[in-house]
Coordinates of C-alpha atoms and ligand atoms in Angstrom, one line a residue:
M250 CA 10.5 -18.2 -17.0
T251 CA 7.4 -17.1 -14.8
T252 CA 5.8 -13.9 -14.9
A253 CA 3.6 -12.5 -12.1
Q254 CA 1.5 -9.2 -11.8
A255 CA 0.2 -7.4 -8.7
H256 CA -1.3 -3.9 -8.0
P257 CA -0.6 -1.5 -5.4
N258 CA -3.2 -1.0 -2.5
I259 CA -4.0 2.1 -0.7
A260 CA -5.0 2.0 2.9
L261 CA -8.2 3.6 4.1
V262 CA -7.3 2.6 7.6
K263 CA -3.5 3.1 7.7
Y264 CA -0.7 1.0 9.0
W265 CA 2.0 3.2 10.6
G266 CA 4.0 1.6 13.3
K267 CA 5.2 -2.0 14.0
Q268 CA 5.1 -4.4 16.8
E269 CA 8.3 -5.1 18.7
R270 CA 8.9 -8.7 17.6
V271 CA 10.0 -10.5 14.6
G272 CA 7.8 -11.0 11.4
N273 CA 7.3 -7.5 10.3
L274 CA 3.9 -7.2 12.0
P275 CA 2.0 -4.1 12.1
A276 CA 1.1 -2.7 15.5
T277 CA -2.7 -1.9 14.5
P278 CA -5.4 -3.5 12.3
N279 CA -5.6 -1.9 8.7
L280 CA -7.5 -2.2 5.6
S281 CA -7.0 -1.3 1.9
I282 CA -8.5 -1.2 -1.6
T283 CA -6.5 -2.8 -4.5
L284 CA -5.9 -0.5 -7.6
A285 CA -6.1 -1.8 -11.2
G286 CA -4.8 1.2 -12.7
L287 CA -1.2 0.6 -11.5
T288 CA 0.7 -2.5 -12.0
T289 CA 3.9 -4.3 -11.1
T290 CA 5.1 -7.0 -13.5
T291 CA 7.8 -9.5 -12.4
H292 CA 9.7 -12.1 -14.5
I293 CA 11.7 -14.8 -12.7
T294 CA 14.3 -17.0 -14.5
D295 CA 17.1 -19.3 -13.4
A296 CA 20.5 -17.7 -13.1
A297 CA 24.2 -18.5 -12.1
K298 CA 23.8 -16.0 -9.3
D299 CA 21.0 -13.8 -7.9
A300 CA 20.5 -10.5 -9.9
F301 CA 17.8 -7.9 -9.6
V302 CA 16.6 -5.6 -12.2
L303 CA 14.3 -2.8 -11.3
N304 CA 12.6 -0.7 -14.1
D305 CA 15.3 -2.0 -16.6
A306 CA 18.3 -0.9 -14.4
P307 CA 20.4 -3.3 -12.2
A308 CA 19.4 -2.7 -8.5
D309 CA 20.9 -3.8 -5.3
D310 CA 18.0 -3.8 -2.6
P311 CA 19.1 -4.7 0.8
K312 CA 15.5 -5.1 1.9
L313 CA 15.0 -7.6 -0.8
N314 CA 18.4 -9.5 -0.1
R315 CA 17.3 -9.9 3.5
W316 CA 13.8 -11.2 2.5
L317 CA 15.2 -13.7 0.0
E318 CA 17.5 -14.9 2.8
T319 CA 14.7 -15.5 5.2
L320 CA 12.6 -17.2 2.4
R321 CA 15.7 -19.5 1.7
G322 CA 15.7 -20.3 5.4
S323 CA 12.5 -22.2 5.0
F324 CA 12.7 -23.2 1.2
D325 CA 15.3 -24.6 -1.3
I326 CA 15.4 -21.8 -3.8
P327 CA 18.1 -21.6 -6.5
P328 CA 19.8 -18.4 -7.7
L329 CA 17.2 -16.3 -9.5
E330 CA 17.2 -13.4 -11.9
I331 CA 14.4 -11.1 -11.0
H332 CA 13.1 -8.4 -13.5
S333 CA 10.5 -6.3 -11.8
S334 CA 8.9 -3.2 -13.6
N335 CA 6.2 -0.7 -12.5
D336 CA 4.0 1.3 -14.8
F337 CA 3.8 4.1 -12.1
P338 CA 6.5 6.1 -10.2
T339 CA 8.6 3.8 -8.0
S340 CA 9.1 4.5 -4.2
A341 CA 7.0 7.7 -4.3
G342 CA 4.2 7.1 -2.0
L343 CA 2.2 4.8 -4.5
A344 CA 2.9 1.5 -2.8
S345 CA 5.4 0.1 -5.2
S346 CA 6.8 -2.1 -2.4
A347 CA 3.4 -3.6 -1.8
S348 CA 2.8 -4.5 -5.5
G349 CA 6.4 -5.4 -5.7
F350 CA 6.7 -8.0 -3.0
A351 CA 3.2 -9.4 -3.8
A352 CA 4.1 -9.9 -7.4
L353 CA 7.6 -11.3 -6.3
I354 CA 6.4 -14.0 -3.9
T355 CA 3.5 -14.9 -6.3
A356 CA 6.3 -15.6 -9.1
I357 CA 8.6 -17.3 -6.9
N358 CA 5.9 -19.5 -5.5
A359 CA 5.0 -20.6 -9.0
F360 CA 8.6 -20.9 -10.5
C361 CA 9.9 -22.8 -7.6
E362 CA 6.9 -24.8 -6.9
L363 CA 6.8 -23.9 -3.2
G364 CA 3.0 -25.0 -3.0
L365 CA 1.9 -21.8 -1.0
D366 CA -1.7 -20.9 -0.7
Q367 CA -2.8 -17.4 -0.9
A368 CA -2.8 -16.9 3.0
M369 CA 0.9 -18.1 3.0
C370 CA 1.9 -15.9 0.0
S371 CA 0.3 -13.0 2.0
Q372 CA 2.4 -13.9 5.1
W373 CA 5.7 -14.2 3.0
A374 CA 4.7 -10.8 1.2
R375 CA 4.2 -9.2 4.6
R376 CA 7.7 -9.9 5.8
G377 CA 8.9 -8.1 2.8
S378 CA 6.7 -5.1 3.2
A379 CA 3.6 -5.3 5.5
S380 CA 1.3 -3.6 2.9
A381 CA 2.3 -6.2 0.5
A382 CA 0.3 -8.7 2.4
R383 CA -2.8 -6.9 1.3
S384 CA -1.8 -6.8 -2.5
I385 CA -2.2 -10.6 -2.8
Y386 CA -6.0 -10.0 -2.9
G387 CA -8.2 -7.7 -5.0
G388 CA -11.1 -5.6 -3.8
F389 CA -11.3 -4.6 -0.1
V390 CA -8.7 -6.3 2.1
A391 CA -7.9 -6.3 5.9
L392 CA -4.6 -7.0 7.5
V393 CA -5.5 -8.1 11.1
P394 CA -4.5 -10.2 14.1
P395 CA -4.2 -13.0 15.2
Q396 CA -2.3 -14.3 12.2
W397 CA -1.4 -11.0 10.6
W398 CA -2.0 -12.3 7.0
A399 CA -4.3 -10.4 4.8
V400 CA -7.9 -11.5 4.7
P401 CA -10.3 -10.6 1.7
M402 CA -13.2 -8.6 3.1
A403 CA -15.2 -7.9 -0.1
K404 CA -14.7 -8.4 -3.9
K405 CA -14.0 -5.4 -6.1
D406 CA -17.5 -5.5 -7.6
H407 CA -19.2 -5.3 -4.0
W408 CA -18.8 -1.7 -4.4
A409 CA -17.5 0.2 -7.6
L410 CA -15.4 2.7 -5.9
E411 CA -13.0 4.6 -8.1
V412 CA -9.6 6.2 -7.3
V413 CA -8.3 9.3 -8.7
V414 CA -4.4 9.7 -8.2
A415 CA -3.2 13.3 -8.3
V416 CA 0.6 12.9 -8.7
T417 CA 2.4 15.9 -7.4
S418 CA 6.1 14.5 -7.6
T419 CA 7.7 11.5 -9.1
E420 CA 10.9 11.9 -6.8
A421 CA 11.7 8.8 -4.6
K422 CA 10.9 9.8 -1.0
D423 CA 13.8 10.7 1.3
V424 CA 12.7 8.6 4.3
G425 CA 11.2 5.1 3.7
S426 CA 8.2 3.8 5.5
G427 CA 10.0 1.4 7.7
E428 CA 12.4 4.0 9.1
G429 CA 9.8 6.6 9.3
M430 CA 7.4 4.3 11.4
E431 CA 10.3 3.5 13.9
R432 CA 11.0 7.0 14.1
S433 CA 7.3 7.9 14.9
R434 CA 7.0 5.2 17.4
L435 CA 10.1 6.4 19.3
T436 CA 9.5 10.2 19.0
S437 CA 5.8 11.3 18.4
A438 CA 3.9 12.2 21.4
F439 CA 0.8 11.3 19.4
Y440 CA 1.9 7.7 18.8
N441 CA 0.0 6.2 21.8
A442 CA -3.2 7.9 20.8
W443 CA -2.8 6.6 17.3
L444 CA -2.5 3.0 18.5
R445 CA -5.6 3.6 20.9
D446 CA -8.0 4.6 18.3
A447 CA -7.0 2.3 15.4
A448 CA -9.3 -0.8 16.4
A449 CA -12.3 1.5 16.5
D450 CA -11.4 3.1 13.3
F451 CA -10.9 -0.3 11.7
T452 CA -14.4 -1.4 13.0
A453 CA -16.1 1.8 11.6
A454 CA -14.5 1.3 8.2
S455 CA -15.4 -2.4 7.9
D456 CA -19.0 -1.6 8.8
A457 CA -19.0 1.3 6.3
I458 CA -17.8 -1.0 3.6
S459 CA -20.1 -3.7 4.5
S460 CA -23.1 -1.3 4.3
K461 CA -21.7 0.7 1.3
D462 CA -22.1 3.9 3.5
F463 CA -19.9 6.2 1.5
A464 CA -20.3 9.3 4.1
A465 CA -19.3 7.0 7.0
L466 CA -16.3 5.6 5.0
S467 CA -15.2 9.2 4.1
A468 CA -15.2 10.2 7.6
V469 CA -13.2 7.5 9.1
A470 CA -10.8 7.2 6.2
E471 CA -9.9 10.8 6.1
L472 CA -9.5 10.8 9.8
S473 CA -7.2 7.8 9.8
C474 CA -5.0 9.5 7.1
L475 CA -4.9 12.8 9.0
K476 CA -4.2 11.0 12.3
M477 CA -1.3 9.2 10.6
H478 CA 0.1 12.5 9.1
S479 CA -0.2 14.0 12.5
V480 CA 2.0 11.3 14.0
M481 CA 4.4 11.7 11.1
L482 CA 4.5 15.5 11.5
T483 CA 5.3 15.2 15.1
S484 CA 8.0 12.8 14.8
Q485 CA 11.5 14.1 15.5
P486 CA 13.0 14.9 13.0
T487 CA 9.6 15.6 11.3
L488 CA 8.3 13.5 8.5
S489 CA 6.6 15.9 6.2
Y490 CA 5.5 14.3 3.1
W491 CA 3.0 16.9 1.7
T492 CA 3.9 19.5 -0.9
P493 CA 1.6 22.6 -1.3
A494 CA 0.1 20.9 -4.2
S495 CA -0.9 17.8 -1.9
I496 CA -2.5 20.4 0.6
A497 CA -4.4 22.2 -2.5
C498 CA -5.6 18.8 -3.6
M499 CA -7.2 18.0 -0.2
D500 CA -8.9 21.4 -0.2
R501 CA -10.2 20.7 -3.7
V502 CA -11.7 17.4 -2.5
R503 CA -13.3 19.0 0.5
S504 CA -14.8 21.7 -2.0
L505 CA -16.1 19.0 -4.2
R506 CA -17.8 17.2 -1.3
A507 CA -19.4 20.5 -0.3
L508 CA -21.0 20.7 -3.9
G509 CA -22.5 17.3 -3.2
H510 CA -19.8 14.9 -4.6
D511 CA -19.2 11.6 -3.2
V512 CA -15.4 11.8 -2.6
F513 CA -12.7 11.7 0.0
F514 CA -9.0 12.0 0.1
T515 CA -6.1 9.8 1.4
V516 CA -2.4 10.3 1.4
D517 CA 0.4 7.9 2.1
A518 CA 3.9 8.2 2.8
G519 CA 4.5 10.6 -0.1
P520 CA 3.0 13.6 -1.8
Q521 CA 0.4 12.1 -4.0
V522 CA -3.2 12.6 -3.2
K523 CA -5.7 9.8 -3.8
A524 CA -9.3 10.9 -4.2
V525 CA -11.6 7.9 -3.6
C526 CA -15.0 8.6 -5.2
L527 CA -18.3 6.9 -6.4
S528 CA -18.4 6.5 -10.3
A529 CA -21.0 9.3 -10.9
S530 CA -18.5 11.9 -9.4
A531 CA -15.1 10.5 -11.0
D532 CA -15.4 12.9 -14.1
A533 CA -15.8 15.9 -11.8
V534 CA -12.9 14.7 -9.5
V535 CA -10.5 14.2 -12.4
S536 CA -11.4 17.6 -14.0
A537 CA -11.0 19.4 -10.5
L538 CA -7.7 17.8 -9.6
S539 CA -6.3 18.1 -12.9
D540 CA -6.6 22.1 -12.5
V541 CA -4.7 22.1 -9.3
P542 CA -1.4 24.0 -9.8
G543 CA 1.5 21.5 -9.1
V544 CA -0.4 18.4 -10.2
I545 CA 1.7 16.8 -12.9
K546 CA -0.3 13.7 -13.7
I547 CA -3.7 12.0 -13.0
I548 CA -4.2 8.3 -12.8
R549 CA -7.6 7.1 -12.7
S550 CA -8.3 3.6 -11.4
P551 CA -11.2 1.2 -10.8
L552 CA -10.7 -1.5 -8.1
G553 CA -8.4 -4.4 -9.1
D554 CA -7.7 -8.0 -8.5
G555 CA -5.1 -9.7 -6.4
A556 CA -1.7 -10.9 -7.4
R557 CA -1.6 -13.7 -10.1
V558 CA 0.6 -15.6 -12.5
I559 CA 0.3 -14.5 -16.1
E560 CA 2.5 -16.9 -17.9
Ligands
LIG17 C1 -0.3 1.9 4.6 N1 2.0 2.6 4.4 O1 -1.1 1.3 5.2 C2 0.7 2.8 5.2 C3 0.2 4.1 4.9 C4 2.5 3.9 4.0 C5 1.5 5.1 4.7 O2 2.1 0.6 4.5 O3 8.2 -1.3 6.8 O4 6.2 -0.4 2.8 O5 7.9 -2.5 4.5 O6 6.3 -2.9 6.3 O7 4.5 -1.6 3.9 C6 4.0 1.5 3.7 O8 4.8 0.9 4.5 O9 6.4 -0.8 5.2 C7 2.7 1.6 4.3 P1 7.2 -1.9 5.6 P2 5.4 -0.5 4.1 O10 -0.3 1.5 3.3

């Protein structure tokens, strides 16, 4: 048996939309931070036929099946029993597919002795879920052309950011990210503007991370999030991932900033709000978001490491 672990990541410059060619390639450069406070653990063993168990329940995941078929087109891989579990809500906007595919390729690479380096693991993770390419690495990670495998930008101790996740619902989302992105590409009048601005946002965020300029990172990361949600909301049918509690949390983060705290928000394809802050403000952020009506749980996380084999 081989066991691997990986953490979700959250994008500060978002990926929302794919290129129109094979390989599951994002349309725009994007970057993320890896979260130590949430973990996927994946065990692999030999089996008579493939079996997938997710959070202790047998599961049939067409995306996983297609990915395994593609992987088997390149490698000789026997039938496998895969047990994957998350210590956080699954398919609820907390990037469980990112940590899931990153842990899975890391475990299969070790168990089947595929000999992949991290860049190749990242490329295979991306084919499962593009954000998974980034969870191969810890700290600050970019997913950029021309290869579209993830590239580590800075280690986690470059800048001790903390993330406070305000969970407002543990329901699985109605519309998955891949389907939502395609809907946005085809129907949102703002999609072309989103594509046009992405490279500049990516450069501004990279520079802010290099120089540890929190105000600059806050500005570009919140704007990237709000632009992505504008594209989502103007898709037809609309993709509306926020709850009233999500909006209240975003307002609370703005209020904290007005009081002098170093904090900004980001929200993905789900109703959870992630408040990214400097350590000196983390207690105040936890306390303020805990008080927001509709927040059912707070998860506090430092930055984390990349995917790895643990046994
Ligand atoms: C991101 N998201 O950059 C963005 C922000 C959600 C909102 O990457 O179709 O599960 O499997 O490549 O990676 C979620 O999308 O999509 C995502 P696929 P994925 O984190």
